[in-house]
Structure formats: structure tokens, C-alpha cells
Amino acid sequence: MKRIFATSRIGDPAENRLREHGYELEVFQGPEAPPKTLIIEKVKSGIDALITTLRDRIDAEVFEAGKGSLKVVAQIAVGFDNINRADANKYKVPFTHTADVLTEATAEFGFFMLGVLARKMYSSERLVREQKWPSWHPFLPFLGDEVTGKTIAIIGTGRIGLAMIKKCSGFDMNILCYDPAYHNDKYIASIQELMDLRYATGIQKERTWIKYVEIEEALSGADYVSIHVPLLLDIDTDKPTYHFINEKTLKLMKPTAYLVNTSRGPVVDEKALAKALKDKVIAGAALDVFEKEPLPADSPLLDPEIADRTRLFHHFASGAQITRLSVDPDKGMAGRTAQAVIDVLEGSYGGDPTKMPYVVNKEAFEKKS
Ligand code: NAD
């Protein structure tokens, strides 16, 4: 019987699907991640598949422990910066992730973060709850900033960036796009056509626009900056995203601008951001991801002085029922993870990992001619 170890629960429907498939599934009950020593021990015991979360560091030590038995690492997340790709390739173990199924949910959450931040919904609710709402007034005790008609910079126009663009265009926003590696000109042209149609038919009052620009123009021209890049270190690329938002890039932004990050925590230099918020270099920030998760108690982002302009969430952008738990591989991260394991263990697609849709490191299995 094929054996699977999961470092976290992935929900009843997907777990049952694996068990019904005839696999022996052992699940670390958490809710925290298991220590690496336990992962190594399980892998050494000869499991066929390992289900991981982005909290687990998967590297040569793990692959060495699974030599001859470990056939797949299936990660329930999009993004795989915790998995050492070179090591996976060296040991010829395919690893998978759950791209696409969380695209809309993550973009939607990013858009709501932007709204909560700009319209000061947290401060408003606090007033009501704490009985500090004196009376209705035209502008006291504070006002928020509109989203409609403003300009947003989308940093990274991959799956989630494009979904965010779609949502922002529905709010009559102008859109500046920046991506050094991938331009989806067709998508951008279609959004412009929709914008023009909405304007021509009177659905929106002002004409809006979308275009690709360089990073300086994106950061300096935007009222909102939303980050949708993978975490890339300088060993990975000549355009790393580690600390992409830093003291220097924050200074390029308008003092009235807001930052939204749903990508990965280390893309933002948190110390520099907290200082920028304190010094009012920018107007506010909403973060779903952090350099260290959970956010440590001594984080400068928790400074009460910047609480009114800093919204913080618990890596929750993809955290919606269907997106996380559906057993349907076209809808749920759990379903996609289970399917990825089945694809490899059952040798679907002729047993060729390069043809399996959720395998990331296809290059390790490409036949050299
Ligand atoms: P994707 O690979 O489809 O898109 C990423 C885009 O970023 C690509 O187009 C790439 O060319 C671009 N890019 C790379 N380097 C860049 C740079 N230096 N500057 C600007 N753009 C750059 O990935 P995706 O599915 O859109 O996801 C994006 C990231 O969002 C993931 O890598 C993951 O880290 C994060 N994510 C977070 C959550 C969450 O719950 N908060 C959920 C899903 C994904």
C-alpha cells in the first residue's frame, strides 16, 4: 500500500479522497508545523508522497532521506520558496503547487484589504465599538480616501496580478503595470477595450486607462501599489524581489499613497516600512504576509502610533472555504494537492512529470535530445 505523510490537515474531503484511493495517509494534526526532524523521520520510513505547507523547509536533507522511495512532494500553496528546486532536481523528485485555484480569492482579498485601508473601516468600527463616535460630522473625526477613479500600480502581472487588474478596472481605476519578465499585452488591451466601452456607454463617467510602465513611473504615479511577485533572492535572478519595497522605493511613492502586499513577507523591508509609516512617507499599508510568520510581538509594524494606517492579516488572502478545501482540483487547493499526489503515484500522463499539470520542476524530467 502506498503511504503518504501530510505535515498538516488539508480537510476531510481531500483527505478522504486519498484514503478512498487506497493510500495510507498519516496526517500531522498541528495546527503548527511539525519539526523538521519528524518530517525526516517520516520520509526515511519510506513514504511515497509528502504533502507540505510553506512552513516546511524542503531541501537536500529531506530528499536524501527519501532516496529510492519518495516520489512526490505536493505543496498546498501557490509559491514554493520553501522548497529547494535545485535539490529536488538533483534527486529527481517532482514537486507540485496549487497555482490558479487561489488566484481570484487572493486578488479579491487584496482588493478588500485596499478598501479597508483606504476607507479606514477598522478605525470607523473601533469608534463605534468603543463608544467614541461623538456625532455625524462632514469631516470629523477623520475621512477616508476613495478608490474609484484613482490610480493603482500592479507590481507583477502574473495570475494574481491580472486578476487584481480585472477587479480594479471594475472600480473605474487607472492601472499602471510593472513586470520585468512577463507582459500580457493581450489581456491589457482587452481591459482597455472594456474600459473604453464602459465610458462610451456611460457606465463610467471618466475615461480610464491601463499601461505597462517602468518601476519608477509605477511607484511615483500610483495612489495604491499592490504587490503580486514571487519571492526571488539574488541567487535566483538578476531581478530579485527580496526587500523590493525598501527605504528607497518607498520614497518614490506619493505621501498620500497606500501599499498592499499579498505576495510574500520578505518582499517588503518591514523595518523601512514601519519607519516610512511613522514619518508619513506614505499614507498607509495593508499586509497579509510578513518577513516572519506569525508576526513577532516586537515587530515595528505593531507600533500603536501607526495602528490607524497599518492593517495586518494572518496570511489569509487565499483563506476562503471553496478555495482552501474543495476536493475539486479545479476549485480547491486541497483537491489540487490530492490530485497532484494521485497523478504521480498512479503514473497518470504516461508517468511523465513534464505532462503533469501541477508539477513545477518539469525541467528535471525533460529528455535531453
Ligand atoms: P505568477 O508566477 O503567476 O506571477 C508572478 C509575476 O511576478 C510573474 O509575471 C513574474 O514575471 C513577475 N515578477 C517576477 N519578478 C518580478 C519583479 N522583480 N518585479 C515585478 N514582477 C516580477 O504568480 P501568482 O500566482 O500571481 O502569485 C504571485 C505570488 O503571490 C506567489 O508567488 C505567492 O508568493 C503569492 N501568493 C500569496 C497568497 C496569500 O495567501 N497571501 C496566495 C497566493 C499567492
Short mmCIF file of C-alpha atoms and ligand atoms in Angstrom, two decimals:
data_model
loop_
_atom_site.label_atom_id
_atom_site.label_comp_id
_atom_site.label_asym_id
_atom_site.label_seq_id
_atom_site.Cartn_x
_atom_site.Cartn_y
_atom_site.Cartn_z
CA MET A 1 0.00 0.00 0.00
CA LYS A 2 1.31 3.45 -0.93
CA ARG A 3 1.95 5.72 2.02
CA ILE A 4 1.58 9.46 2.36
CA PHE A 5 2.63 11.80 5.16
CA ALA A 6 1.00 15.24 5.35
CA THR A 7 2.60 17.91 7.52
CA SER A 8 -0.82 19.50 8.01
CA ARG A 9 -4.50 18.67 7.74
CA ILE A 10 -5.89 19.54 4.32
CA GLY A 11 -9.55 19.00 5.23
CA ASP A 12 -11.83 15.96 5.28
CA PRO A 13 -12.94 15.88 1.62
CA ALA A 14 -9.41 15.76 0.15
CA GLU A 15 -8.02 13.52 2.91
CA ASN A 16 -10.93 11.10 2.33
CA ARG A 17 -10.29 11.15 -1.39
CA LEU A 18 -6.71 9.97 -0.82
CA ARG A 19 -7.82 7.28 1.63
CA GLU A 20 -10.60 6.13 -0.73
CA HIS A 21 -7.92 5.83 -3.38
CA GLY A 22 -6.35 3.13 -1.26
CA TYR A 23 -3.46 5.11 0.18
CA GLU A 24 -2.37 5.01 3.79
CA LEU A 25 -2.45 8.66 4.85
CA GLU A 26 -0.84 9.87 8.05
CA VAL A 27 -1.56 13.50 8.95
CA PHE A 28 0.32 15.68 11.42
CA GLN A 29 -2.56 17.24 13.35
CA GLY A 30 -0.88 20.60 14.12
CA PRO A 31 -2.12 23.28 13.96
CA GLU A 32 1.57 24.28 13.96
CA ALA A 33 4.09 22.77 11.51
CA PRO A 34 5.91 19.61 12.60
CA PRO A 35 9.62 19.88 13.45
CA LYS A 36 11.90 19.08 10.54
CA THR A 37 13.25 16.06 12.42
CA LEU A 38 9.79 14.48 12.29
CA ILE A 39 9.50 15.14 8.54
CA ILE A 40 12.90 13.50 8.01
CA GLU A 41 11.88 10.54 10.17
CA LYS A 42 8.66 10.01 8.19
CA VAL A 43 10.42 10.39 4.85
CA LYS A 44 13.12 7.93 5.96
CA SER A 45 10.43 5.41 6.89
CA GLY A 46 9.77 5.04 3.17
CA ILE A 47 6.70 7.15 2.43
CA ASP A 48 5.80 7.55 -1.25
CA ALA A 49 4.41 11.09 -1.05
CA LEU A 50 4.90 14.08 1.22
CA ILE A 51 2.26 16.80 1.49
CA THR A 52 3.75 20.10 2.67
CA THR A 53 2.83 23.67 3.52
CA LEU A 54 5.02 26.72 3.01
CA ARG A 55 6.05 26.43 6.67
CA ASP A 56 8.18 23.34 5.92
CA ARG A 57 11.74 23.69 4.68
CA ILE A 58 12.21 21.02 1.99
CA ASP A 59 15.82 20.60 0.92
CA ALA A 60 18.59 18.06 0.23
CA GLU A 61 18.30 16.64 3.74
CA VAL A 62 14.68 15.66 3.09
CA PHE A 63 15.33 14.35 -0.42
CA GLU A 64 18.34 12.34 0.78
CA ALA A 65 16.18 10.76 3.48
CA GLY A 66 13.65 9.78 0.80
CA LYS A 67 16.17 8.39 -1.69
CA GLY A 68 14.64 5.44 -3.52
CA SER A 69 11.17 5.83 -2.00
CA LEU A 70 9.92 9.46 -2.03
CA LYS A 71 8.13 10.00 -5.34
CA VAL A 72 6.48 13.40 -4.95
CA VAL A 73 6.29 16.47 -2.72
CA ALA A 74 2.87 18.09 -3.05
CA GLN A 75 2.58 21.56 -1.57
CA ILE A 76 -0.74 23.09 -0.61
CA ALA A 77 0.11 26.68 -1.62
CA VAL A 78 0.99 28.73 -4.64
CA GLY A 79 4.64 29.69 -4.37
CA PHE A 80 7.36 27.28 -3.40
CA ASP A 81 10.20 29.40 -1.98
CA ASN A 82 10.42 26.89 0.91
CA ILE A 83 11.31 24.05 -1.49
CA ASN A 84 14.86 23.93 -2.80
CA ARG A 85 14.31 23.42 -6.52
CA ALA A 86 17.93 22.53 -7.30
CA ASP A 87 17.86 19.84 -4.61
CA ALA A 88 14.54 18.44 -5.87
CA ASN A 89 16.01 18.30 -9.37
CA LYS A 90 19.21 16.64 -8.19
CA TYR A 91 17.19 13.87 -6.53
CA LYS A 92 14.70 13.86 -9.43
CA VAL A 93 11.67 14.29 -7.21
CA PRO A 94 8.79 16.21 -8.80
CA PHE A 95 7.17 18.83 -6.60
CA THR A 96 3.80 20.43 -7.15
CA HIS A 97 1.87 23.50 -6.03
CA THR A 98 -1.68 24.74 -6.32
CA ALA A 99 -1.46 27.69 -8.68
CA ASP A 100 -4.62 29.06 -10.30
CA VAL A 101 -7.25 27.80 -7.85
CA LEU A 102 -6.47 30.62 -5.41
CA THR A 103 -5.93 33.36 -7.95
CA GLU A 104 -9.35 35.03 -7.70
CA ALA A 105 -9.64 34.58 -3.91
CA THR A 106 -6.22 36.15 -3.33
CA ALA A 107 -6.87 39.07 -5.68
CA GLU A 108 -10.30 39.62 -4.14
CA PHE A 109 -8.81 39.72 -0.65
CA GLY A 110 -6.07 42.08 -1.84
CA PHE A 111 -8.74 44.40 -3.20
CA PHE A 112 -10.72 44.25 0.04
CA MET A 113 -7.53 44.99 2.03
CA LEU A 114 -7.07 48.07 -0.11
CA GLY A 115 -10.64 49.16 0.60
CA VAL A 116 -10.45 48.54 4.35
CA LEU A 117 -7.21 50.52 4.49
CA ALA A 118 -8.18 53.47 2.33
CA ARG A 119 -11.70 53.91 3.70
CA LYS A 120 -10.46 53.50 7.31
CA MET A 121 -13.03 50.82 8.08
CA TYR A 122 -11.08 49.49 11.06
CA SER A 123 -10.83 52.93 12.68
CA SER A 124 -14.53 53.52 11.98
CA GLU A 125 -15.61 50.26 13.59
CA ARG A 126 -13.41 50.96 16.59
CA LEU A 127 -15.13 54.31 17.13
CA VAL A 128 -18.48 52.61 17.22
CA ARG A 129 -17.40 49.68 19.40
CA GLU A 130 -15.51 51.88 21.87
CA GLN A 131 -18.39 54.38 22.09
CA LYS A 132 -16.13 57.17 20.80
CA TRP A 133 -18.37 58.31 17.97
CA PRO A 134 -19.43 61.81 19.00
CA SER A 135 -21.92 62.66 16.20
CA TRP A 136 -22.22 62.69 12.42
CA HIS A 137 -20.00 65.44 11.01
CA PRO A 138 -18.96 66.40 7.45
CA PHE A 139 -15.30 65.57 8.08
CA LEU A 140 -14.66 64.75 11.75
CA PRO A 141 -13.13 62.73 13.29
CA PHE A 142 -11.48 61.61 10.02
CA LEU A 143 -12.11 60.90 6.35
CA GLY A 144 -11.05 58.05 4.12
CA ASP A 145 -9.72 58.08 0.58
CA GLU A 146 -11.78 56.95 -2.40
CA VAL A 147 -10.69 54.05 -4.54
CA THR A 148 -12.95 54.80 -7.51
CA GLY A 149 -11.20 56.94 -10.11
CA LYS A 150 -7.75 56.56 -8.53
CA THR A 151 -4.59 55.03 -9.99
CA ILE A 152 -3.17 51.69 -8.88
CA ALA A 153 0.23 50.19 -9.69
CA ILE A 154 0.19 46.42 -10.11
CA ILE A 155 3.67 45.04 -9.45
CA GLY A 156 3.85 41.61 -11.11
CA THR A 157 1.31 40.82 -13.82
CA GLY A 158 1.15 37.05 -13.41
CA ARG A 159 -2.00 35.16 -12.44
CA ILE A 160 -2.93 37.14 -9.32
CA GLY A 161 -1.77 40.50 -10.68
CA LEU A 162 -4.03 40.09 -13.73
CA ALA A 163 -6.98 39.07 -11.54
CA MET A 164 -6.37 42.16 -9.41
CA ILE A 165 -6.33 44.28 -12.57
CA LYS A 166 -9.73 42.85 -13.52
CA LYS A 167 -11.18 43.76 -10.11
CA CYS A 168 -9.64 47.26 -10.08
CA SER A 169 -10.92 48.02 -13.58
CA GLY A 170 -14.45 47.36 -12.29
CA PHE A 171 -13.87 50.16 -9.77
CA ASP A 172 -13.05 52.67 -12.52
CA MET A 173 -9.36 52.76 -11.58
CA ASN A 174 -6.46 53.70 -13.84
CA ILE A 175 -3.83 50.98 -13.86
CA LEU A 176 -0.03 51.14 -14.12
CA CYS A 177 1.54 47.72 -14.66
CA TYR A 178 5.12 46.71 -13.95
CA ASP A 179 6.67 43.30 -14.65
CA PRO A 180 10.23 42.92 -15.94
CA ALA A 181 9.73 39.32 -17.08
CA TYR A 182 6.23 38.93 -18.44
CA HIS A 183 3.91 41.28 -20.34
CA ASN A 184 0.41 40.06 -21.13
CA ASP A 185 -0.30 42.71 -23.77
CA LYS A 186 -3.44 40.94 -25.00
CA TYR A 187 -5.04 40.97 -21.54
CA ILE A 188 -4.11 44.61 -21.00
CA ALA A 189 -5.54 45.56 -24.42
CA SER A 190 -8.79 43.72 -23.59
CA ILE A 191 -9.10 45.57 -20.26
CA GLN A 192 -8.58 48.88 -22.13
CA GLU A 193 -11.33 47.89 -24.57
CA LEU A 194 -13.68 47.17 -21.67
CA MET A 195 -12.77 50.49 -20.05
CA ASP A 196 -13.48 52.31 -23.33
CA LEU A 197 -16.80 50.51 -23.71
CA ARG A 198 -17.88 51.37 -20.18
CA TYR A 199 -17.00 55.02 -20.85
CA ALA A 200 -18.67 55.10 -24.29
CA THR A 201 -21.89 53.63 -22.90
CA GLY A 202 -21.93 55.95 -19.90
CA ILE A 203 -21.45 53.13 -17.39
CA GLN A 204 -18.43 55.01 -16.06
CA LYS A 205 -18.22 58.79 -16.08
CA GLU A 206 -14.47 59.27 -16.53
CA ARG A 207 -12.32 57.61 -19.17
CA THR A 208 -9.78 55.25 -17.54
CA TRP A 209 -6.59 53.69 -18.88
CA ILE A 210 -4.12 50.85 -18.33
CA LYS A 211 -0.49 50.56 -19.47
CA TYR A 212 2.85 48.91 -18.77
CA VAL A 213 5.47 51.30 -17.40
CA GLU A 214 8.88 51.19 -15.73
CA ILE A 215 9.08 50.76 -11.97
CA GLU A 216 9.82 54.43 -11.17
CA GLU A 217 6.72 55.57 -13.05
CA ALA A 218 4.59 52.85 -11.44
CA LEU A 219 5.63 53.74 -7.90
CA SER A 220 5.59 57.51 -8.30
CA GLY A 221 2.37 57.71 -10.30
CA ALA A 222 0.14 55.49 -8.16
CA ASP A 223 -2.31 56.21 -5.34
CA TYR A 224 -2.19 52.49 -4.50
CA VAL A 225 0.62 49.98 -5.01
CA SER A 226 -0.27 46.29 -4.93
CA ILE A 227 2.46 43.64 -4.94
CA HIS A 228 1.99 40.30 -6.78
CA VAL A 229 5.52 38.95 -7.29
CA PRO A 230 7.13 35.69 -6.18
CA LEU A 231 9.85 35.89 -3.55
CA LEU A 232 13.11 35.78 -5.51
CA LEU A 233 16.58 36.08 -4.00
CA ASP A 234 19.63 37.42 -5.82
CA ILE A 235 20.89 33.85 -6.19
CA ASP A 236 17.71 33.12 -8.21
CA THR A 237 17.65 36.06 -10.63
CA ASP A 238 19.14 39.40 -11.63
CA LYS A 239 15.80 41.00 -10.66
CA PRO A 240 15.37 39.80 -7.07
CA THR A 241 12.21 40.71 -5.18
CA TYR A 242 13.67 40.36 -1.67
CA HIS A 243 13.16 43.78 0.01
CA PHE A 244 11.81 45.13 -3.27
CA ILE A 245 9.90 47.62 -1.15
CA ASN A 246 12.60 49.37 0.88
CA GLU A 247 13.57 52.83 2.10
CA LYS A 248 14.46 53.93 -1.42
CA THR A 249 11.40 52.58 -3.26
CA LEU A 250 9.06 53.82 -0.50
CA LYS A 251 10.40 57.32 -1.10
CA LEU A 252 9.38 57.06 -4.77
CA MET A 253 5.74 56.66 -3.70
CA LYS A 254 3.42 59.63 -3.10
CA PRO A 255 2.96 60.66 0.55
CA THR A 256 -0.77 60.02 0.00
CA ALA A 257 -0.22 56.53 -1.43
CA TYR A 258 -1.10 53.18 0.11
CA LEU A 259 0.80 49.89 -0.15
CA VAL A 260 -0.87 46.46 -0.27
CA ASN A 261 1.16 43.25 -0.06
CA THR A 262 -0.40 39.82 -0.54
CA SER A 263 2.73 38.22 -2.06
CA ARG A 264 5.45 37.15 0.37
CA GLY A 265 6.61 38.96 3.51
CA PRO A 266 10.31 39.33 2.68
CA VAL A 267 9.39 41.29 -0.46
CA VAL A 268 8.87 44.23 1.92
CA ASP A 269 11.57 45.54 4.26
CA GLU A 270 9.30 45.78 7.31
CA LYS A 271 11.65 47.98 9.34
CA ALA A 272 11.83 50.50 6.50
CA LEU A 273 8.06 50.33 6.01
CA ALA A 274 7.28 50.92 9.70
CA LYS A 275 9.59 53.93 9.66
CA ALA A 276 8.01 55.26 6.46
CA LEU A 277 4.55 54.93 8.04
CA LYS A 278 5.72 56.70 11.18
CA ASP A 279 7.35 59.53 9.21
CA LYS A 280 4.33 59.72 6.86
CA VAL A 281 6.47 58.99 3.81
CA ILE A 282 3.40 57.05 2.61
CA ALA A 283 -0.18 57.15 3.88
CA GLY A 284 -0.73 53.53 4.86
CA ALA A 285 -0.09 49.84 4.29
CA ALA A 286 -2.08 46.63 4.40
CA LEU A 287 -0.09 43.42 4.74
CA ASP A 288 -1.21 39.80 4.55
CA VAL A 289 2.29 38.32 4.71
CA PHE A 290 5.33 39.01 6.89
CA GLU A 291 9.07 38.50 6.98
CA LYS A 292 8.48 36.22 9.96
CA GLU A 293 5.14 34.47 10.44
CA PRO A 294 3.37 34.59 12.84
CA LEU A 295 4.29 38.27 13.29
CA PRO A 296 6.58 38.60 16.36
CA ALA A 297 5.33 40.72 19.28
CA ASP A 298 8.29 43.10 18.92
CA SER A 299 7.60 43.85 15.24
CA PRO A 300 7.81 47.60 14.49
CA LEU A 301 4.61 47.13 12.47
CA LEU A 302 2.72 46.69 15.75
CA ASP A 303 3.73 50.17 16.97
CA PRO A 304 0.46 51.73 18.26
CA GLU A 305 1.50 55.06 16.75
CA ILE A 306 0.92 53.67 13.23
CA ALA A 307 -2.07 51.44 14.02
CA ASP A 308 -4.54 53.77 12.29
CA ARG A 309 -2.72 53.40 8.96
CA THR A 310 -1.49 49.81 9.16
CA ARG A 311 -3.78 46.84 8.50
CA LEU A 312 -2.36 43.41 9.28
CA PHE A 313 -3.80 39.99 8.34
CA HIS A 314 -2.76 36.43 9.11
CA HIS A 315 -1.66 35.21 5.64
CA PHE A 316 -5.32 34.87 4.88
CA ALA A 317 -5.75 36.02 1.28
CA SER A 318 -6.48 32.54 -0.04
CA GLY A 319 -8.38 31.60 3.13
CA ALA A 320 -11.87 31.10 1.74
CA GLN A 321 -13.90 27.89 2.08
CA ILE A 322 -14.01 26.64 -1.50
CA THR A 323 -10.53 27.89 -2.38
CA ARG A 324 -8.89 26.09 0.52
CA LEU A 325 -10.95 22.92 0.95
CA SER A 326 -12.84 21.92 -2.21
CA VAL A 327 -11.96 18.42 -3.33
CA ASP A 328 -12.45 19.53 -6.94
CA PRO A 329 -8.90 20.05 -8.30
CA ASP A 330 -10.20 22.90 -10.44
CA LYS A 331 -11.55 24.77 -7.43
CA GLY A 332 -9.73 23.87 -4.22
CA MET A 333 -6.11 23.88 -3.08
CA ALA A 334 -6.74 20.67 -1.11
CA GLY A 335 -8.32 18.98 -4.14
CA ARG A 336 -5.45 20.06 -6.35
CA THR A 337 -2.89 18.79 -3.84
CA ALA A 338 -4.60 15.38 -3.64
CA GLN A 339 -4.81 15.19 -7.44
CA ALA A 340 -1.12 16.07 -7.74
CA VAL A 341 -0.23 13.15 -5.47
CA ILE A 342 -2.52 10.80 -7.43
CA ASP A 343 -1.05 11.94 -10.78
CA VAL A 344 2.45 10.95 -9.69
CA LEU A 345 1.67 7.81 -7.68
CA GLU A 346 -0.67 6.42 -10.36
CA GLY A 347 1.64 7.39 -13.20
CA SER A 348 -1.01 9.47 -14.98
CA TYR A 349 0.01 11.21 -18.22
CA GLY A 350 2.08 8.16 -19.13
CA GLY A 351 4.05 8.65 -15.93
CA ASP A 352 5.71 11.70 -17.47
CA PRO A 353 6.04 14.55 -14.90
CA THR A 354 6.61 17.07 -17.70
CA LYS A 355 3.00 16.48 -18.76
CA MET A 356 1.50 16.61 -15.27
CA PRO A 357 -0.20 19.99 -14.87
CA TYR A 358 0.71 20.76 -11.26
CA VAL A 359 4.39 19.71 -11.35
CA VAL A 360 6.67 22.76 -11.00
CA ASN A 361 10.17 21.40 -11.72
CA LYS A 362 9.44 19.90 -15.12
CA GLU A 363 12.99 20.67 -16.27
CA ALA A 364 14.33 17.82 -14.13
CA PHE A 365 12.41 15.31 -16.28
CA GLU A 366 12.87 16.73 -19.74
CA LYS A 367 14.54 14.26 -22.09
CA LYS A 368 17.78 15.64 -23.46
CA SER A 369 17.99 15.01 -27.20
P1 NAD B 1 2.82 34.20 -11.05
O1 NAD B 1 4.08 33.44 -11.16
O2 NAD B 1 1.67 33.89 -11.98
O3 NAD B 1 3.11 35.77 -11.21
C1 NAD B 1 4.21 36.40 -10.66
C2 NAD B 1 4.63 37.50 -11.62
O4 NAD B 1 5.64 38.29 -10.98
C3 NAD B 1 5.21 36.99 -12.93
O5 NAD B 1 4.53 37.56 -14.03
C4 NAD B 1 6.66 37.46 -12.89
O6 NAD B 1 7.18 37.80 -14.18
C5 NAD B 1 6.55 38.68 -12.00
N1 NAD B 1 7.82 39.10 -11.44
C6 NAD B 1 8.90 38.35 -11.14
N2 NAD B 1 9.90 39.13 -10.67
C7 NAD B 1 9.42 40.41 -10.66
C8 NAD B 1 9.97 41.66 -10.29
N3 NAD B 1 11.23 41.76 -9.84
N4 NAD B 1 9.17 42.76 -10.41
C9 NAD B 1 7.91 42.66 -10.88
N5 NAD B 1 7.35 41.49 -11.28
C10 NAD B 1 8.09 40.38 -11.16
O7 NAD B 1 2.35 34.04 -9.53
P2 NAD B 1 0.91 34.31 -8.91
O8 NAD B 1 0.08 33.08 -8.94
O9 NAD B 1 0.37 35.57 -9.50
O10 NAD B 1 1.31 34.55 -7.39
C11 NAD B 1 2.18 35.63 -7.03
C12 NAD B 1 2.69 35.40 -5.62
O11 NAD B 1 1.63 35.62 -4.70
C13 NAD B 1 3.13 33.96 -5.34
O12 NAD B 1 4.47 33.74 -5.73
C14 NAD B 1 2.96 33.85 -3.85
O13 NAD B 1 4.19 34.18 -3.24
C15 NAD B 1 1.91 34.89 -3.51
N6 NAD B 1 0.63 34.34 -3.00
C16 NAD B 1 0.19 34.72 -1.78
C17 NAD B 1 -1.04 34.25 -1.32
C18 NAD B 1 -1.58 34.67 0.01
O14 NAD B 1 -2.41 33.94 0.57
N7 NAD B 1 -1.22 35.81 0.52
C19 NAD B 1 -1.81 33.40 -2.11
C20 NAD B 1 -1.32 33.05 -3.35
C21 NAD B 1 -0.09 33.52 -3.81
#
